[in-house]
PDB file of C-alpha atoms in Angstrom:
ATOM      1  CA  MET A 675     -51.655 -65.298  43.648  1.00  0.00           C
ATOM      2  CA  SER A 676     -49.142 -63.929  46.358  1.00  0.00           C
ATOM      3  CA  THR A 677     -48.193 -60.128  46.470  1.00  0.00           C
ATOM      4  CA  PHE A 678     -44.934 -58.569  46.262  1.00  0.00           C
ATOM      5  CA  ARG A 679     -43.623 -54.966  47.009  1.00  0.00           C
ATOM      6  CA  ALA A 680     -43.287 -52.434  44.142  1.00  0.00           C
ATOM      7  CA  ILE A 681     -42.807 -49.003  43.385  1.00  0.00           C
ATOM      8  CA  VAL A 682     -46.137 -48.206  41.525  1.00  0.00           C
ATOM      9  CA  ILE A 683     -46.743 -44.872  39.404  1.00  0.00           C
ATOM     10  CA  GLU A 684     -50.687 -44.057  39.261  1.00  0.00           C
ATOM     11  CA  LYS A 685     -51.937 -40.832  37.401  1.00  0.00           C
ATOM     12  CA  ASN A 686     -55.485 -38.895  38.566  1.00  0.00           C
ATOM     13  CA  ASP A 687     -56.672 -36.102  36.047  1.00  0.00           C
ATOM     14  CA  THR A 688     -53.519 -33.487  37.225  1.00  0.00           C
ATOM     15  CA  SER A 689     -50.496 -35.671  38.393  1.00  0.00           C
ATOM     16  CA  GLN A 690     -49.083 -38.653  38.707  1.00  0.00           C
ATOM     17  CA  ILE A 691     -48.870 -40.463  42.413  1.00  0.00           C
ATOM     18  CA  VAL A 692     -45.938 -42.492  43.207  1.00  0.00           C
ATOM     19  CA  GLY A 693     -45.345 -45.025  45.809  1.00  0.00           C
ATOM     20  CA  LEU A 694     -44.245 -48.458  47.311  1.00  0.00           C
ATOM     21  CA  LYS A 695     -47.063 -50.744  47.794  1.00  0.00           C
ATOM     22  CA  ASP A 696     -48.214 -54.465  47.616  1.00  0.00           C
ATOM     23  CA  PHE A 697     -48.671 -55.470  44.096  1.00  0.00           C
ATOM     24  CA  SER A 698     -50.505 -58.806  42.807  1.00  0.00           C
ATOM     25  CA  GLU A 699     -48.540 -61.516  41.105  1.00  0.00           C
ATOM     26  CA  ALA A 700     -52.114 -61.754  38.869  1.00  0.00           C
ATOM     27  CA  ASP A 701     -51.772 -58.121  37.528  1.00  0.00           C
ATOM     28  CA  LEU A 702     -48.143 -58.775  35.846  1.00  0.00           C
ATOM     29  CA  MET A 703     -48.414 -58.430  32.058  1.00  0.00           C
ATOM     30  CA  ASP A 704     -47.940 -61.445  29.547  1.00  0.00           C
ATOM     31  CA  GLY A 705     -44.450 -62.993  29.374  1.00  0.00           C
ATOM     32  CA  ASP A 706     -42.905 -66.378  29.217  1.00  0.00           C
ATOM     33  CA  VAL A 707     -40.294 -66.051  31.737  1.00  0.00           C
ATOM     34  CA  THR A 708     -40.858 -65.005  35.226  1.00  0.00           C
ATOM     35  CA  PHE A 709     -37.948 -63.858  37.305  1.00  0.00           C
ATOM     36  CA  ARG A 710     -37.277 -62.834  41.269  1.00  0.00           C
ATOM     37  CA  VAL A 711     -35.518 -59.305  40.803  1.00  0.00           C
ATOM     38  CA  THR A 712     -32.852 -58.759  43.122  1.00  0.00           C
ATOM     39  CA  HIS A 713     -31.197 -55.870  41.857  1.00  0.00           C
ATOM     40  CA  SER A 714     -31.807 -52.900  39.689  1.00  0.00           C
ATOM     41  CA  THR A 715     -30.798 -49.127  39.214  1.00  0.00           C
ATOM     42  CA  VAL A 716     -31.548 -45.649  38.890  1.00  0.00           C
ATOM     43  CA  ASN A 717     -30.631 -44.124  35.083  1.00  0.00           C
ATOM     44  CA  TYR A 718     -31.909 -40.718  33.961  1.00  0.00           C
ATOM     45  CA  LYS A 719     -34.697 -42.336  32.213  1.00  0.00           C
ATOM     46  CA  ASP A 720     -36.080 -43.662  35.425  1.00  0.00           C
ATOM     47  CA  GLY A 721     -35.872 -40.462  36.991  1.00  0.00           C
ATOM     48  CA  LEU A 722     -37.809 -38.616  34.395  1.00  0.00           C
ATOM     49  CA  ALA A 723     -40.533 -41.417  34.930  1.00  0.00           C
ATOM     50  CA  LEU A 724     -40.194 -41.348  38.434  1.00  0.00           C
ATOM     51  CA  THR A 725     -40.708 -37.584  38.676  1.00  0.00           C
ATOM     52  CA  GLY A 726     -42.948 -37.090  35.777  1.00  0.00           C
ATOM     53  CA  LYS A 727     -40.670 -34.842  34.176  1.00  0.00           C
ATOM     54  CA  ALA A 728     -41.069 -36.162  30.563  1.00  0.00           C
ATOM     55  CA  PRO A 729     -44.048 -38.890  29.226  1.00  0.00           C
ATOM     56  CA  VAL A 730     -41.574 -41.578  29.616  1.00  0.00           C
ATOM     57  CA  VAL A 731     -44.477 -43.897  31.306  1.00  0.00           C
ATOM     58  CA  ARG A 732     -47.394 -44.513  28.682  1.00  0.00           C
ATOM     59  CA  ARG A 733     -49.776 -46.841  30.656  1.00  0.00           C
ATOM     60  CA  PHE A 734     -50.730 -46.555  34.314  1.00  0.00           C
ATOM     61  CA  PRO A 735     -50.529 -48.237  36.612  1.00  0.00           C
ATOM     62  CA  MET A 736     -46.888 -48.765  36.007  1.00  0.00           C
ATOM     63  CA  ILE A 737     -44.085 -50.189  37.927  1.00  0.00           C
ATOM     64  CA  PRO A 738     -41.069 -48.243  36.842  1.00  0.00           C
ATOM     65  CA  GLY A 739     -37.670 -49.258  36.223  1.00  0.00           C
ATOM     66  CA  ILE A 740     -35.756 -49.879  33.078  1.00  0.00           C
ATOM     67  CA  ASP A 741     -33.185 -52.529  34.249  1.00  0.00           C
ATOM     68  CA  GLY A 742     -33.089 -55.505  36.082  1.00  0.00           C
ATOM     69  CA  ALA A 743     -30.946 -58.372  37.261  1.00  0.00           C
ATOM     70  CA  GLY A 744     -32.275 -61.651  39.377  1.00  0.00           C
ATOM     71  CA  VAL A 745     -33.040 -65.268  39.195  1.00  0.00           C
ATOM     72  CA  VAL A 746     -35.403 -67.259  36.811  1.00  0.00           C
ATOM     73  CA  GLU A 747     -38.494 -68.843  38.574  1.00  0.00           C
ATOM     74  CA  ALA A 748     -40.597 -69.892  35.709  1.00  0.00           C
ATOM     75  CA  SER A 749     -39.849 -70.215  32.182  1.00  0.00           C
ATOM     76  CA  GLY A 750     -41.482 -71.082  28.950  1.00  0.00           C
ATOM     77  CA  HIS A 751     -38.483 -70.220  26.929  1.00  0.00           C
ATOM     78  CA  PRO A 752     -36.287 -72.715  25.632  1.00  0.00           C
ATOM     79  CA  ASP A 753     -32.956 -70.255  26.314  1.00  0.00           C
ATOM     80  CA  PHE A 754     -33.741 -69.857  30.098  1.00  0.00           C
ATOM     81  CA  ARG A 755     -34.465 -72.254  32.803  1.00  0.00           C
ATOM     82  CA  VAL A 756     -35.112 -72.250  36.753  1.00  0.00           C
ATOM     83  CA  GLY A 757     -32.450 -70.864  38.355  1.00  0.00           C
ATOM     84  CA  ASP A 758     -30.792 -68.857  35.402  1.00  0.00           C
ATOM     85  CA  GLN A 759     -29.075 -65.467  36.648  1.00  0.00           C
ATOM     86  CA  VAL A 760     -30.546 -62.856  34.017  1.00  0.00           C
ATOM     87  CA  ILE A 761     -30.235 -59.221  33.025  1.00  0.00           C
ATOM     88  CA  LEU A 762     -32.965 -57.321  31.621  1.00  0.00           C
ATOM     89  CA  ASN A 763     -32.342 -53.697  29.852  1.00  0.00           C
ATOM     90  CA  GLY A 764     -35.160 -51.656  28.108  1.00  0.00           C
ATOM     91  CA  TRP A 765     -37.725 -53.067  25.723  1.00  0.00           C
ATOM     92  CA  GLY A 766     -40.187 -50.617  26.994  1.00  0.00           C
ATOM     93  CA  THR A 767     -40.022 -51.844  30.565  1.00  0.00           C
ATOM     94  CA  GLY A 768     -40.799 -49.245  32.749  1.00  0.00           C
ATOM     95  CA  GLU A 769     -42.550 -47.128  30.213  1.00  0.00           C
ATOM     96  CA  THR A 770     -45.211 -49.367  28.367  1.00  0.00           C
ATOM     97  CA  HIS A 771     -44.494 -52.780  30.457  1.00  0.00           C
ATOM     98  CA  LEU A 772     -44.162 -53.254  34.337  1.00  0.00           C
ATOM     99  CA  GLY A 773     -40.820 -52.837  35.052  1.00  0.00           C
ATOM    100  CA  SER A 774     -37.943 -53.391  37.847  1.00  0.00           C
ATOM    101  CA  TYR A 775     -38.598 -51.415  40.833  1.00  0.00           C
ATOM    102  CA  ALA A 776     -40.437 -54.917  41.768  1.00  0.00           C
ATOM    103  CA  GLU A 777     -39.515 -58.092  43.593  1.00  0.00           C
ATOM    104  CA  LYS A 778     -40.984 -59.763  40.527  1.00  0.00           C
ATOM    105  CA  SER A 779     -41.023 -59.169  36.919  1.00  0.00           C
ATOM    106  CA  ARG A 780     -42.525 -60.937  33.888  1.00  0.00           C
ATOM    107  CA  VAL A 781     -41.545 -60.545  30.304  1.00  0.00           C
ATOM    108  CA  LYS A 782     -40.542 -61.946  27.193  1.00  0.00           C
ATOM    109  CA  GLY A 783     -37.365 -64.031  27.324  1.00  0.00           C
ATOM    110  CA  ASP A 784     -36.430 -62.639  24.052  1.00  0.00           C
ATOM    111  CA  TRP A 785     -35.636 -59.586  25.805  1.00  0.00           C
ATOM    112  CA  LEU A 786     -33.177 -61.124  28.569  1.00  0.00           C
ATOM    113  CA  VAL A 787     -29.635 -62.066  28.437  1.00  0.00           C
ATOM    114  CA  PRO A 788     -27.684 -64.432  30.423  1.00  0.00           C
ATOM    115  CA  LEU A 789     -25.583 -62.945  33.355  1.00  0.00           C
ATOM    116  CA  PRO A 790     -22.145 -62.967  32.031  1.00  0.00           C
ATOM    117  CA  ALA A 791     -19.669 -65.285  34.153  1.00  0.00           C
ATOM    118  CA  GLY A 792     -17.701 -63.117  36.298  1.00  0.00           C
ATOM    119  CA  LEU A 793     -20.252 -60.442  36.761  1.00  0.00           C
ATOM    120  CA  THR A 794     -22.555 -60.314  39.951  1.00  0.00           C
ATOM    121  CA  PRO A 795     -26.119 -59.216  39.558  1.00  0.00           C
ATOM    122  CA  ALA A 796     -24.970 -56.147  41.597  1.00  0.00           C
ATOM    123  CA  GLU A 797     -22.643 -55.425  39.178  1.00  0.00           C
ATOM    124  CA  ALA A 798     -24.419 -55.757  36.181  1.00  0.00           C
ATOM    125  CA  MET A 799     -26.887 -53.228  37.660  1.00  0.00           C
ATOM    126  CA  ALA A 800     -24.075 -51.100  38.544  1.00  0.00           C
ATOM    127  CA  ILE A 801     -23.390 -51.137  34.800  1.00  0.00           C
ATOM    128  CA  GLY A 802     -27.184 -51.141  33.979  1.00  0.00           C
ATOM    129  CA  THR A 803     -28.482 -49.127  31.005  1.00  0.00           C
ATOM    130  CA  ALA A 804     -26.019 -46.191  31.454  1.00  0.00           C
ATOM    131  CA  GLY A 805     -22.953 -48.524  31.171  1.00  0.00           C
ATOM    132  CA  TYR A 806     -24.299 -50.680  28.539  1.00  0.00           C
ATOM    133  CA  THR A 807     -25.195 -47.537  26.541  1.00  0.00           C
ATOM    134  CA  ALA A 808     -21.765 -46.445  27.102  1.00  0.00           C
ATOM    135  CA  MET A 809     -20.276 -49.967  25.748  1.00  0.00           C
ATOM    136  CA  LEU A 810     -22.694 -49.576  22.587  1.00  0.00           C
ATOM    137  CA  SER A 811     -21.095 -46.142  22.244  1.00  0.00           C
ATOM    138  CA  VAL A 812     -17.401 -47.483  22.459  1.00  0.00           C
ATOM    139  CA  LEU A 813     -18.319 -50.570  19.687  1.00  0.00           C
ATOM    140  CA  ALA A 814     -19.997 -47.661  17.260  1.00  0.00           C
ATOM    141  CA  LEU A 815     -16.395 -46.177  17.563  1.00  0.00           C
ATOM    142  CA  GLU A 816     -14.423 -49.053  17.123  1.00  0.00           C
ATOM    143  CA  LYS A 817     -16.651 -50.295  14.089  1.00  0.00           C
ATOM    144  CA  HIS A 818     -16.368 -46.489  12.403  1.00  0.00           C
ATOM    145  CA  GLY A 819     -12.507 -47.814  12.380  1.00  0.00           C
ATOM    146  CA  LEU A 820     -11.334 -44.990  15.074  1.00  0.00           C
ATOM    147  CA  GLN A 821      -8.593 -45.819  17.877  1.00  0.00           C
ATOM    148  CA  PRO A 822      -6.960 -44.323  20.554  1.00  0.00           C
ATOM    149  CA  SER A 823      -3.853 -43.024  18.120  1.00  0.00           C
ATOM    150  CA  ASP A 824      -5.938 -41.037  16.296  1.00  0.00           C
ATOM    151  CA  GLY A 825      -6.545 -38.334  18.685  1.00  0.00           C
ATOM    152  CA  PRO A 826      -8.263 -37.310  21.861  1.00  0.00           C
ATOM    153  CA  VAL A 827     -11.836 -38.480  22.997  1.00  0.00           C
ATOM    154  CA  ILE A 828     -14.481 -36.287  24.170  1.00  0.00           C
ATOM    155  CA  VAL A 829     -17.140 -37.450  26.855  1.00  0.00           C
ATOM    156  CA  THR A 830     -19.975 -34.952  27.890  1.00  0.00           C
ATOM    157  CA  GLY A 831     -22.034 -35.265  30.844  1.00  0.00           C
ATOM    158  CA  ALA A 832     -18.791 -36.765  32.373  1.00  0.00           C
ATOM    159  CA  ALA A 833     -19.757 -37.163  36.023  1.00  0.00           C
ATOM    160  CA  GLY A 834     -23.160 -39.039  34.851  1.00  0.00           C
ATOM    161  CA  GLY A 835     -23.539 -42.845  34.932  1.00  0.00           C
ATOM    162  CA  VAL A 836     -23.085 -43.180  30.728  1.00  0.00           C
ATOM    163  CA  GLY A 837     -20.160 -40.400  30.994  1.00  0.00           C
ATOM    164  CA  SER A 838     -18.455 -42.364  34.368  1.00  0.00           C
ATOM    165  CA  VAL A 839     -18.339 -45.694  32.373  1.00  0.00           C
ATOM    166  CA  ALA A 840     -17.419 -44.401  29.381  1.00  0.00           C
ATOM    167  CA  ILE A 841     -14.439 -42.636  30.530  1.00  0.00           C
ATOM    168  CA  ALA A 842     -13.363 -45.746  32.558  1.00  0.00           C
ATOM    169  CA  LEU A 843     -13.740 -48.084  29.264  1.00  0.00           C
ATOM    170  CA  LEU A 844     -11.911 -45.228  27.325  1.00  0.00           C
ATOM    171  CA  ALA A 845      -9.186 -44.542  29.460  1.00  0.00           C
ATOM    172  CA  LYS A 846      -8.405 -48.526  30.001  1.00  0.00           C
ATOM    173  CA  ALA A 847      -8.427 -48.997  26.302  1.00  0.00           C
ATOM    174  CA  GLY A 848      -5.681 -46.336  25.729  1.00  0.00           C
ATOM    175  CA  TRP A 849      -7.555 -43.158  24.600  1.00  0.00           C
ATOM    176  CA  HIS A 850      -6.792 -39.512  25.822  1.00  0.00           C
ATOM    177  CA  VAL A 851     -10.254 -38.640  27.361  1.00  0.00           C
ATOM    178  CA  ILE A 852     -11.283 -35.230  27.441  1.00  0.00           C
ATOM    179  CA  ALA A 853     -14.297 -35.099  30.674  1.00  0.00           C
ATOM    180  CA  SER A 854     -16.717 -32.451  29.920  1.00  0.00           C
ATOM    181  CA  THR A 855     -18.829 -31.798  33.046  1.00  0.00           C
ATOM    182  CA  GLY A 856     -20.439 -28.813  34.980  1.00  0.00           C
ATOM    183  CA  ARG A 857     -19.402 -29.989  38.329  1.00  0.00           C
ATOM    184  CA  ALA A 858     -16.131 -28.709  39.067  1.00  0.00           C
ATOM    185  CA  GLU A 859     -16.140 -30.440  42.408  1.00  0.00           C
ATOM    186  CA  GLU A 860     -15.887 -33.742  40.695  1.00  0.00           C
ATOM    187  CA  ALA A 861     -12.673 -33.168  38.582  1.00  0.00           C
ATOM    188  CA  ASP A 862     -10.703 -35.572  41.407  1.00  0.00           C
ATOM    189  CA  TYR A 863     -13.163 -38.199  40.898  1.00  0.00           C
ATOM    190  CA  LEU A 864     -13.291 -37.609  36.977  1.00  0.00           C
ATOM    191  CA  ARG A 865      -9.441 -37.785  37.201  1.00  0.00           C
ATOM    192  CA  SER A 866      -9.598 -41.542  39.009  1.00  0.00           C
ATOM    193  CA  LEU A 867     -11.620 -42.758  36.375  1.00  0.00           C
ATOM    194  CA  GLY A 868      -8.838 -41.991  33.740  1.00  0.00           C
ATOM    195  CA  ALA A 869      -9.986 -38.439  32.426  1.00  0.00           C
ATOM    196  CA  ALA A 870      -6.713 -36.647  31.062  1.00  0.00           C
ATOM    197  CA  GLU A 871      -8.388 -33.422  30.914  1.00  0.00           C
ATOM    198  CA  ILE A 872     -11.391 -31.873  32.376  1.00  0.00           C
ATOM    199  CA  ILE A 873     -13.244 -28.870  30.453  1.00  0.00           C
ATOM    200  CA  ASP A 874     -16.172 -27.091  31.852  1.00  0.00           C
ATOM    201  CA  ARG A 875     -19.591 -27.715  30.344  1.00  0.00           C
ATOM    202  CA  ASN A 876     -20.361 -23.863  29.680  1.00  0.00           C
ATOM    203  CA  GLU A 877     -17.619 -23.955  26.969  1.00  0.00           C
ATOM    204  CA  LEU A 878     -20.111 -26.379  25.239  1.00  0.00           C
ATOM    205  CA  SER A 879     -23.248 -25.650  26.212  1.00  0.00           C
ATOM    206  CA  GLY A 880     -23.870 -22.013  24.235  1.00  0.00           C
ATOM    207  CA  PRO A 881     -24.670 -21.271  20.739  1.00  0.00           C
ATOM    208  CA  MET A 882     -22.403 -22.747  18.255  1.00  0.00           C
ATOM    209  CA  ARG A 883     -20.485 -21.771  15.531  1.00  0.00           C
ATOM    210  CA  PRO A 884     -20.918 -23.719  12.233  1.00  0.00           C
ATOM    211  CA  LEU A 885     -17.114 -24.904  12.537  1.00  0.00           C
ATOM    212  CA  GLY A 886     -14.799 -24.849  15.383  1.00  0.00           C
ATOM    213  CA  LYS A 887     -11.276 -25.492  16.297  1.00  0.00           C
ATOM    214  CA  GLU A 888     -10.759 -29.150  15.308  1.00  0.00           C
ATOM    215  CA  ARG A 889     -10.269 -30.771  19.162  1.00  0.00           C
ATOM    216  CA  TRP A 890     -10.973 -34.403  19.059  1.00  0.00           C
ATOM    217  CA  ILE A 891     -11.381 -36.968  16.779  1.00  0.00           C
ATOM    218  CA  ALA A 892     -14.070 -39.087  18.751  1.00  0.00           C
ATOM    219  CA  GLY A 893     -17.088 -38.489  21.109  1.00  0.00           C
ATOM    220  CA  ILE A 894     -19.576 -39.523  23.454  1.00  0.00           C
ATOM    221  CA  ASP A 895     -22.510 -37.292  23.996  1.00  0.00           C
ATOM    222  CA  ALA A 896     -25.162 -37.576  26.636  1.00  0.00           C
ATOM    223  CA  VAL A 897     -26.413 -34.062  26.640  1.00  0.00           C
ATOM    224  CA  GLY A 898     -27.767 -33.275  23.297  1.00  0.00           C
ATOM    225  CA  SER A 899     -28.829 -29.613  22.107  1.00  0.00           C
ATOM    226  CA  HIS A 900     -26.100 -27.080  21.929  1.00  0.00           C
ATOM    227  CA  THR A 901     -23.480 -29.422  23.593  1.00  0.00           C
ATOM    228  CA  LEU A 902     -23.791 -31.932  20.743  1.00  0.00           C
ATOM    229  CA  ALA A 903     -23.842 -29.516  18.244  1.00  0.00           C
ATOM    230  CA  ASN A 904     -20.544 -27.819  19.717  1.00  0.00           C
ATOM    231  CA  VAL A 905     -19.086 -31.241  19.761  1.00  0.00           C
ATOM    232  CA  LEU A 906     -19.787 -31.899  16.412  1.00  0.00           C
ATOM    233  CA  SER A 907     -18.515 -28.706  14.958  1.00  0.00           C
ATOM    234  CA  MET A 908     -14.856 -29.127  17.215  1.00  0.00           C
ATOM    235  CA  THR A 909     -14.547 -32.893  15.528  1.00  0.00           C
ATOM    236  CA  ARG A 910     -11.649 -33.340  13.746  1.00  0.00           C
ATOM    237  CA  TYR A 911     -11.410 -34.630  10.176  1.00  0.00           C
ATOM    238  CA  GLY A 912     -13.143 -38.119   9.484  1.00  0.00           C
ATOM    239  CA  GLY A 913     -13.887 -38.259  13.354  1.00  0.00           C
ATOM    240  CA  ALA A 914     -16.971 -39.412  14.646  1.00  0.00           C
ATOM    241  CA  VAL A 915     -19.902 -38.360  17.584  1.00  0.00           C
ATOM    242  CA  THR A 916     -22.364 -41.019  19.060  1.00  0.00           C
ATOM    243  CA  ALA A 917     -25.533 -39.407  20.496  1.00  0.00           C
ATOM    244  CA  CYS A 918     -26.951 -41.298  23.141  1.00  0.00           C
ATOM    245  CA  GLY A 919     -28.550 -38.780  25.815  1.00  0.00           C
ATOM    246  CA  LEU A 920     -30.813 -35.864  26.236  1.00  0.00           C
ATOM    247  CA  ALA A 921     -29.971 -33.906  29.427  1.00  0.00           C
ATOM    248  CA  GLN A 922     -29.604 -30.780  28.009  1.00  0.00           C
ATOM    249  CA  GLY A 923     -32.748 -30.954  25.446  1.00  0.00           C
ATOM    250  CA  MET A 924     -33.757 -33.038  22.259  1.00  0.00           C
ATOM    251  CA  ASP A 925     -33.150 -30.574  20.098  1.00  0.00           C
ATOM    252  CA  LEU A 926     -29.813 -30.321  17.590  1.00  0.00           C
ATOM    253  CA  PRO A 927     -29.201 -26.535  16.594  1.00  0.00           C
ATOM    254  CA  ALA A 928     -26.149 -27.758  14.574  1.00  0.00           C
ATOM    255  CA  SER A 929     -25.060 -26.841  10.987  1.00  0.00           C
ATOM    256  CA  VAL A 930     -24.093 -29.427   8.259  1.00  0.00           C
ATOM    257  CA  ALA A 931     -20.886 -27.821   8.103  1.00  0.00           C
ATOM    258  CA  PRO A 932     -18.905 -30.518   9.973  1.00  0.00           C
ATOM    259  CA  PHE A 933     -20.646 -33.545   7.700  1.00  0.00           C
ATOM    260  CA  ILE A 934     -19.842 -31.985   4.602  1.00  0.00           C
ATOM    261  CA  LEU A 935     -16.647 -30.236   4.993  1.00  0.00           C
ATOM    262  CA  ARG A 936     -14.646 -32.539   7.386  1.00  0.00           C
ATOM    263  CA  GLY A 937     -16.684 -35.608   6.622  1.00  0.00           C
ATOM    264  CA  VAL A 938     -17.663 -36.225  10.440  1.00  0.00           C
ATOM    265  CA  SER A 939     -20.306 -38.751  11.566  1.00  0.00           C
ATOM    266  CA  LEU A 940     -23.029 -38.599  13.956  1.00  0.00           C
ATOM    267  CA  LEU A 941     -23.738 -42.221  15.184  1.00  0.00           C
ATOM    268  CA  GLY A 942     -27.118 -42.909  16.770  1.00  0.00           C
ATOM    269  CA  ILE A 943     -27.000 -45.042  19.973  1.00  0.00           C
ATOM    270  CA  ASP A 944     -30.371 -46.900  20.776  1.00  0.00           C
ATOM    271  CA  SER A 945     -30.206 -48.813  24.045  1.00  0.00           C
ATOM    272  CA  VAL A 946     -33.821 -49.886  24.125  1.00  0.00           C
ATOM    273  CA  MET A 947     -34.468 -52.017  20.999  1.00  0.00           C
ATOM    274  CA  CYS A 948     -30.977 -52.882  20.393  1.00  0.00           C
ATOM    275  CA  PRO A 949     -30.712 -56.082  18.864  1.00  0.00           C
ATOM    276  CA  LYS A 950     -30.338 -59.160  20.736  1.00  0.00           C
ATOM    277  CA  PRO A 951     -26.509 -60.185  19.190  1.00  0.00           C
ATOM    278  CA  ARG A 952     -25.436 -56.355  19.669  1.00  0.00           C
ATOM    279  CA  ARG A 953     -26.431 -56.587  23.529  1.00  0.00           C
ATOM    280  CA  LEU A 954     -24.686 -60.076  23.802  1.00  0.00           C
ATOM    281  CA  GLU A 955     -21.637 -58.251  22.538  1.00  0.00           C
ATOM    282  CA  ALA A 956     -21.426 -55.407  24.819  1.00  0.00           C
ATOM    283  CA  TRP A 957     -22.445 -57.465  27.735  1.00  0.00           C
ATOM    284  CA  ALA A 958     -19.307 -59.414  26.691  1.00  0.00           C
ATOM    285  CA  ARG A 959     -17.043 -56.446  26.357  1.00  0.00           C
ATOM    286  CA  LEU A 960     -18.482 -55.234  29.926  1.00  0.00           C
ATOM    287  CA  ALA A 961     -17.553 -58.353  31.758  1.00  0.00           C
ATOM    288  CA  THR A 962     -13.912 -58.335  30.319  1.00  0.00           C
ATOM    289  CA  ASP A 963     -12.981 -54.606  29.625  1.00  0.00           C
ATOM    290  CA  LEU A 964     -14.468 -52.692  32.690  1.00  0.00           C
ATOM    291  CA  ASP A 965     -12.440 -52.119  35.528  1.00  0.00           C
ATOM    292  CA  ARG A 966     -14.155 -53.937  38.459  1.00  0.00           C
ATOM    293  CA  GLU A 967     -12.164 -51.692  41.160  1.00  0.00           C
ATOM    294  CA  LYS A 968     -13.431 -48.477  39.462  1.00  0.00           C
ATOM    295  CA  LEU A 969     -16.817 -50.046  38.581  1.00  0.00           C
ATOM    296  CA  GLY A 970     -17.313 -50.158  42.789  1.00  0.00           C
ATOM    297  CA  GLU A 971     -15.633 -46.827  43.462  1.00  0.00           C
ATOM    298  CA  ILE A 972     -18.416 -45.091  41.130  1.00  0.00           C
ATOM    299  CA  THR A 973     -21.038 -46.799  42.831  1.00  0.00           C
ATOM    300  CA  ALA A 974     -23.571 -46.277  45.758  1.00  0.00           C
ATOM    301  CA  THR A 975     -25.739 -48.746  46.901  1.00  0.00           C
ATOM    302  CA  ILE A 976     -29.662 -48.148  47.820  1.00  0.00           C
ATOM    303  CA  HIS A 977     -32.838 -50.091  48.371  1.00  0.00           C
ATOM    304  CA  LEU A 978     -36.058 -50.010  47.225  1.00  0.00           C
ATOM    305  CA  GLU A 979     -37.935 -47.561  49.601  1.00  0.00           C
ATOM    306  CA  ASP A 980     -34.844 -45.068  48.668  1.00  0.00           C
ATOM    307  CA  VAL A 981     -35.748 -45.098  44.690  1.00  0.00           C
ATOM    308  CA  ILE A 982     -38.488 -42.203  44.704  1.00  0.00           C
ATOM    309  CA  THR A 983     -35.929 -39.831  46.318  1.00  0.00           C
ATOM    310  CA  ALA A 984     -33.134 -41.085  44.014  1.00  0.00           C
ATOM    311  CA  GLY A 985     -34.814 -40.183  40.849  1.00  0.00           C
ATOM    312  CA  GLN A 986     -35.643 -36.557  42.369  1.00  0.00           C
ATOM    313  CA  ASP A 987     -31.921 -36.373  42.579  1.00  0.00           C
ATOM    314  CA  ILE A 988     -30.675 -37.678  39.560  1.00  0.00           C
ATOM    315  CA  ILE A 989     -32.680 -35.401  37.527  1.00  0.00           C
ATOM    316  CA  ALA A 990     -31.397 -32.757  39.851  1.00  0.00           C
ATOM    317  CA  GLY A 991     -28.009 -33.558  39.032  1.00  0.00           C
ATOM    318  CA  LYS A 992     -27.135 -34.488  42.625  1.00  0.00           C
ATOM    319  CA  VAL A 993     -26.151 -38.326  41.465  1.00  0.00           C
ATOM    320  CA  ARG A 994     -22.313 -38.945  40.940  1.00  0.00           C
ATOM    321  CA  GLY A 995     -21.640 -42.458  38.799  1.00  0.00           C
ATOM    322  CA  ARG A 996     -24.187 -45.214  39.439  1.00  0.00           C
ATOM    323  CA  LEU A 997     -26.661 -46.249  42.044  1.00  0.00           C
ATOM    324  CA  VAL A 998     -27.390 -49.690  42.788  1.00  0.00           C
ATOM    325  CA  VAL A 999     -31.120 -50.701  43.949  1.00  0.00           C
ATOM    326  CA  GLU A1000     -30.816 -53.792  46.275  1.00  0.00           C
ATOM    327  CA  ILE A1001     -34.325 -55.215  45.996  1.00  0.00           C
ATOM    328  CA  GLN A1002     -33.625 -58.581  47.517  1.00  0.00           C
ATOM    329  CA  LYS A1003     -30.638 -60.985  48.566  1.00  0.00           C
ATOM    330  CA  SER A1004     -29.344 -62.890  45.468  1.00  0.00           C
TER     331      SER A1004
END
């Protein structure tokens, strides 16, 4: 069996060790599709795995990387043939199943979706789980019956991956977007994506009141904790907020008041085990609704050897927008 380059996380008694090394194809895990990985990306969860800041990785050794795009090399799955271009998001890859920071991956074909027409593998990874999560949030708000004429929408963690794509999607759809960020220097960047207003995250990150002034009808929150609680307390009657991240924390020190006095709904967004029909819907919408020019403006490209440092940077809040990892030329 041949070997290929991969980022590998190993663990000893006291710490985890992360490095770029040769990995044997014989050690790939079970699956009915093997694909050559051409591109990946760096999400916040990848940063947690690479740095060990949270127990994302649950088996060792592990190849991290929750997202991958590439070309099928072998398939025992009826939906995929050799040469097909595919996308992988979640399903425990990079956590319990070997992930995509590698030149090769073997997974269950049911986990894959075809690369949508009109999208390149690099663009798909510029979107990645962050952008796909943003689209799932937009779909959830739409299915709740909310529309731009109902009022403003707030996006927290606005300069991050989820926030950046969410702003671009919402602004193109006609929403008045309020962007919450702790990085004042990113104001011009957020306006270029379509944000109509920018507020400092400190307005939302402190202790909350049971009910605040009604400021928005909808929200996409990638932060959690006090921020999500405050967003809920300021949501207008009948509004809804999606919860899709935990940058501030996993806790939710909230009151029931917004739910029982204003009929506000909290919509949970899971990207990891999301059923395939919803994935296909999200990716189809991303291929048509996301402004490719704006996507390019928020994206930087790195290589496999840069991933470990990028993981540290995203946890430190130094990454703006999206990072594409070019693993092999497609």
